[in-house]
Each structure stands twice: as C-alpha cells, then as structure tokens.
CSV table of C-alpha atoms and ligand atoms in Angstrom, one decimal:
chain,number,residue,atom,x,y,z
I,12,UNK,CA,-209.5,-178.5,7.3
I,13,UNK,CA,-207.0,-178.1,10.2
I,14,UNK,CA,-206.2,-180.8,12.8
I,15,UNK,CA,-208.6,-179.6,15.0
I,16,UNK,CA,-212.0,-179.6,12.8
I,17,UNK,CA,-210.4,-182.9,11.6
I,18,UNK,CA,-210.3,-184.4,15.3
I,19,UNK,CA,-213.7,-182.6,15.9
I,20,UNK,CA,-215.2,-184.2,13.3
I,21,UNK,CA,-213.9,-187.9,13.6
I,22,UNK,CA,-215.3,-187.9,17.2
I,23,UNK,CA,-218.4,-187.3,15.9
I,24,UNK,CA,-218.2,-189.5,13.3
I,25,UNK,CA,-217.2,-192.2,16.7
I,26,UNK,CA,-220.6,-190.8,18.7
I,27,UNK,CA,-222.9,-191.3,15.4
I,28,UNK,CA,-221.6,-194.9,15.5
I,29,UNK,CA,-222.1,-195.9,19.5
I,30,UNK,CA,-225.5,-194.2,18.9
I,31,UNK,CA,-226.4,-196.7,16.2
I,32,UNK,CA,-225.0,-199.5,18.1
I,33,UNK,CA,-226.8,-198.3,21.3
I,34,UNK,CA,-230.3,-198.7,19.4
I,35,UNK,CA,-229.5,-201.9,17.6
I,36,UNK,CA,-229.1,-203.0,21.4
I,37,UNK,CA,-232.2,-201.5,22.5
I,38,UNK,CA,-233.9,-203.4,19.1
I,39,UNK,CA,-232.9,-206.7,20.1
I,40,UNK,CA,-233.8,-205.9,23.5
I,41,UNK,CA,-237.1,-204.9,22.2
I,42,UNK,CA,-237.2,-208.1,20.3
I,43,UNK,CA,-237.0,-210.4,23.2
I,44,UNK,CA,-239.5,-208.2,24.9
I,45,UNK,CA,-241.9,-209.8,22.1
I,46,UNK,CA,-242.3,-205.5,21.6
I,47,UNK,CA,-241.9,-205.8,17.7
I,48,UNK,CA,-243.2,-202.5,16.8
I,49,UNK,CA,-240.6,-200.6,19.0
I,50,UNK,CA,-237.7,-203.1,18.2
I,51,UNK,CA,-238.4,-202.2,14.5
I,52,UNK,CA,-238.6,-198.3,15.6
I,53,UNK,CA,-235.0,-199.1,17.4
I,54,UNK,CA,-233.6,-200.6,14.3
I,55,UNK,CA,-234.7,-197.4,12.2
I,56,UNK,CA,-233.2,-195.7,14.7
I,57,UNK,CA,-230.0,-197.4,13.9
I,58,UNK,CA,-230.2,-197.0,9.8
I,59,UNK,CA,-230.8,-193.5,10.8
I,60,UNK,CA,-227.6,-192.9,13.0
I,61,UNK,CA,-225.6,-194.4,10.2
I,62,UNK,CA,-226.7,-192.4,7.8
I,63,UNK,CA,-225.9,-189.7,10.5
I,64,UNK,CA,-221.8,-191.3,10.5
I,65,UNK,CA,-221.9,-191.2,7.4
I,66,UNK,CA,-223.2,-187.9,5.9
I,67,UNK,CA,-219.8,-186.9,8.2
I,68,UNK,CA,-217.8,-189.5,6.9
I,69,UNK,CA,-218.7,-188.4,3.2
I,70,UNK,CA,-217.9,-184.7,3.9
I,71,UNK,CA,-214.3,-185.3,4.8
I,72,UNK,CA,-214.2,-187.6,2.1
I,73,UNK,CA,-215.5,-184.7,0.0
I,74,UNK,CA,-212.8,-182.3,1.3
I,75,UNK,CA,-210.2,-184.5,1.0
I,76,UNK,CA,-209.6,-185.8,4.0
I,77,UNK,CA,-209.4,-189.3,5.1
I,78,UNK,CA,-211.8,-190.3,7.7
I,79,UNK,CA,-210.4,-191.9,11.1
I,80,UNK,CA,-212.7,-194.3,12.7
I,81,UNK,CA,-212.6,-194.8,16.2
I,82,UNK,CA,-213.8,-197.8,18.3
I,83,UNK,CA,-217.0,-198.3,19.3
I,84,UNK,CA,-217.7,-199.9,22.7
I,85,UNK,CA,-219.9,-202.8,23.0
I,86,UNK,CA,-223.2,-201.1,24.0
I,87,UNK,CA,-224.4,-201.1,27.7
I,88,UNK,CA,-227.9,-200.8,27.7
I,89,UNK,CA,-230.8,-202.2,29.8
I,90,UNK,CA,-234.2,-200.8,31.1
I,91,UNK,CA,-237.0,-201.7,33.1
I,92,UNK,CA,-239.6,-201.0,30.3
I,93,UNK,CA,-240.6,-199.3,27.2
I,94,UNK,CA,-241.4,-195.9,29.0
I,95,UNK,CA,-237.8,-196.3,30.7
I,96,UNK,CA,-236.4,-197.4,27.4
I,97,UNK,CA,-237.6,-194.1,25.3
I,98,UNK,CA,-236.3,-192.0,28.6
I,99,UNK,CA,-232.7,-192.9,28.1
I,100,UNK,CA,-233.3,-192.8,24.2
I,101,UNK,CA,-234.5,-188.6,25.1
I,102,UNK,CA,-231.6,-188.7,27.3
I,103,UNK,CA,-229.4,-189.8,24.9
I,104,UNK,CA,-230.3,-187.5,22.0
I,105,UNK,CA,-229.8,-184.3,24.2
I,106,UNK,CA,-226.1,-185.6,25.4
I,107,UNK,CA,-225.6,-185.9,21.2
I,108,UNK,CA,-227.1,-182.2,20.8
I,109,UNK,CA,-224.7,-181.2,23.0
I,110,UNK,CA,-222.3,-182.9,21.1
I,111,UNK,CA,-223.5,-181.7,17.9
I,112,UNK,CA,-223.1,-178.0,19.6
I,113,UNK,CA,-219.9,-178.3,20.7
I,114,UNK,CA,-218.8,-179.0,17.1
I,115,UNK,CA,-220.8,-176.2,15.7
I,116,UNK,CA,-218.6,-174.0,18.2
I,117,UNK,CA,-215.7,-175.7,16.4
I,118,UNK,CA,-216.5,-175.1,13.3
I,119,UNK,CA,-217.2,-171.6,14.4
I,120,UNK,CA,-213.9,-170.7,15.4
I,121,UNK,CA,-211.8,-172.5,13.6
I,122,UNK,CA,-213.9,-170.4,10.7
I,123,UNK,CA,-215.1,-174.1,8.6
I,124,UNK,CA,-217.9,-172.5,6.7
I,125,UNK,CA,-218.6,-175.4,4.8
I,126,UNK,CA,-218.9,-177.7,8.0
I,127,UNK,CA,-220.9,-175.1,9.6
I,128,UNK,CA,-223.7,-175.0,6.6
I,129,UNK,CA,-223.5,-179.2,6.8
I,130,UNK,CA,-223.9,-178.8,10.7
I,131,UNK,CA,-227.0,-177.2,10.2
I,132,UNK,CA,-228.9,-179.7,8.8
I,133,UNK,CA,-227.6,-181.8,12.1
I,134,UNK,CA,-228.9,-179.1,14.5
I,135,UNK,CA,-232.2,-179.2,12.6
I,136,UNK,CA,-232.3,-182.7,13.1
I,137,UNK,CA,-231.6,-183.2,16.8
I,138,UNK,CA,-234.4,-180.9,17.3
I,139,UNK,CA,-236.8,-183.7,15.4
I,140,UNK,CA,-234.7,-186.3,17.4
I,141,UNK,CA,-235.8,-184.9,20.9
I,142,UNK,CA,-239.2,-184.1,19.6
I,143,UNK,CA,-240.0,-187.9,18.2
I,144,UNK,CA,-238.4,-189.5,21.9
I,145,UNK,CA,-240.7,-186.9,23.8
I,146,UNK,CA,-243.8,-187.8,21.7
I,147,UNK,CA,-243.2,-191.1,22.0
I,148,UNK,CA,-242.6,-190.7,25.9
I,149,UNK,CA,-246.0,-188.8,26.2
I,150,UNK,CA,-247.8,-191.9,24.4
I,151,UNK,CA,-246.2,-194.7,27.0
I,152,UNK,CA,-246.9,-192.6,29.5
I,153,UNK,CA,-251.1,-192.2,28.2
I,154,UNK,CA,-250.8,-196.0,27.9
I,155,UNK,CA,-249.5,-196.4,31.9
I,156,UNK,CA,-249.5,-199.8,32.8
I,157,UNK,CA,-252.3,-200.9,30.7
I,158,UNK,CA,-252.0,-204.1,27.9
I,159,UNK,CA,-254.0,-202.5,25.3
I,160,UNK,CA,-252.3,-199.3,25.2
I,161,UNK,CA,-249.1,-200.4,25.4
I,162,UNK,CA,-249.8,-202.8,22.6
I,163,UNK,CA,-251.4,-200.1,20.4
I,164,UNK,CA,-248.1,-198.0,21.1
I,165,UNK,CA,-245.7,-200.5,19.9
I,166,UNK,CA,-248.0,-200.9,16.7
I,167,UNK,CA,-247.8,-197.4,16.1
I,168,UNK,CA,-243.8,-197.8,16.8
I,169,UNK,CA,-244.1,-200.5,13.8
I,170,UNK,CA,-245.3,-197.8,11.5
I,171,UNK,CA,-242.5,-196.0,11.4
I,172,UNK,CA,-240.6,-196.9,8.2
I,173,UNK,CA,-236.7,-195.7,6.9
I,174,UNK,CA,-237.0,-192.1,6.1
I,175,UNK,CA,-236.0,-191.1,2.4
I,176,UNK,CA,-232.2,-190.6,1.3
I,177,UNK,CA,-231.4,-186.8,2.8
I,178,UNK,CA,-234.1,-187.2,5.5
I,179,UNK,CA,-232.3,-189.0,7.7
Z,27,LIG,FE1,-227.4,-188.8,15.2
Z,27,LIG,FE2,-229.7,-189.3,17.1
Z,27,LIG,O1,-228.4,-188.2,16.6
C-alpha cells in the first residue's frame, strides 16, 4: 500500500472515530432528554461506527501495515429536538459518503484492488446509513409536535438492537 492509500485510509479510520463519538454525544443527550429509545438508537449508532474504524483498522493490519490513529475532537453537538437531532445525523452521513467516495477515488487511482472490493461493502452501507436517518426523519416528522407520537417513535428507536458481526 503506498503512502498515499496509507494516509487515505488513516483519515478515515479518524472520521469513523468522531462519528462514533458524535453519537455517543447525541446518546447521552438523548438520555437527559428522558428519550431512552433514541439514546439507545444513538449508542448503536456508536457500536456501529466502531465496528466501521475498525473493519479499516483490521485491513491495514491485514496488509501489513500499522494503523496511525489520529485525534478525535471532543464532540460539538446540540439540537433543539429529536427531528433536529436525526437532521444533522442525515447530514452527517452524507458528509461521510462523501468521504467514503473520495477514498474510493483513492483507491481507484492509486490501483488498491483489495481496498476498493473492502470499500464496497462501505458504499453499500452509507446507502442503508442515509436511508435509516431519512426513515427515521419521515416518522418524527408524522409524529409533529404531538406526545403520543413522539413517544411511540422513541419506542420504536428502542427496538433497534446491535446488528450481527459483518452487518455493521
Ligand atoms: Fe461509518 Fe455512519 O458511517
């Protein structure tokens, strides 16, 4: 793998990270919000962008290169409501498909088959990523302002439960 893939692939590793700390925020957020079925959605969320850092992290591994973790900023997250808060999380996952993209173009050029067939499963994945925030956004939105839909929402959100190892 030459310098370049290398770098490419330790910034993702970085953005896999933040993302997992940017949804543990949003949890505890959630948590205080007394919204226990969208914290625990949140903190899936995290396992999940983990497991994202890390599938990356054990490819490099795999190719014998050693992984160089980058910081990860203290998160800066706030919102006004659940419908807000599942906006920024859409938000968020398109600025990572991007990202996820750019490193396919990478991968591309630099001619990295073996990162380009890993990166697929990646771009399969941020299309489920956008789909589950815009679902989710479609179902706040149908609840408006109202108590019962809103708390019917966030026990659907506390359904959701740690996907199997390779569905991340
Ligand atoms: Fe790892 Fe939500 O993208």
């Amino acid at each position: 793998m030459n310098k370049r893939t290398l770098d490419a692939v330790n910034n993702q590793i970085q953005a896999e990270f933040q993302s997992a700390y940017i949804y543990l925020s949003m949890s505890a957020i959630f948590e205080d919000m007394k919204m226990s079925g969208a914290a625990n959605w949140m903190r899936i969320q995290w396992q999940e962008e983990t497991a994202h850092a890390m599938k990356l992290f054990d490819h490099l591994i795999r190719r014998g290169q050693a992984p160089d973790l980058q910081s990860i900023t203290a998160p800066d997250v706030t919102f006004e409501s659940a419908l807000d808060a599942f906006e920024q999380v859409l938000e968020h996952e398109r600025h990572v498909t991007r990202l996820i993209h750019s490193l396919y173009e990478v991968a591309v050029e630099e001619k990295d088959y073996a990162l380009q067939t890993l990166l697929h499963w990646y771009i399969d994945e941020q299309v489920e990523e956008e789909e589950n925030a815009e679902a989710i956004i479609d179902s706040l939105r149908l609840a408006g302002s109202s108590g019962q839909g809103l708390f019917m929402v966030d026990r659907e959100l506390g359904l959701r439960t740690p996907e199997a190892e390779g569905e991340e």
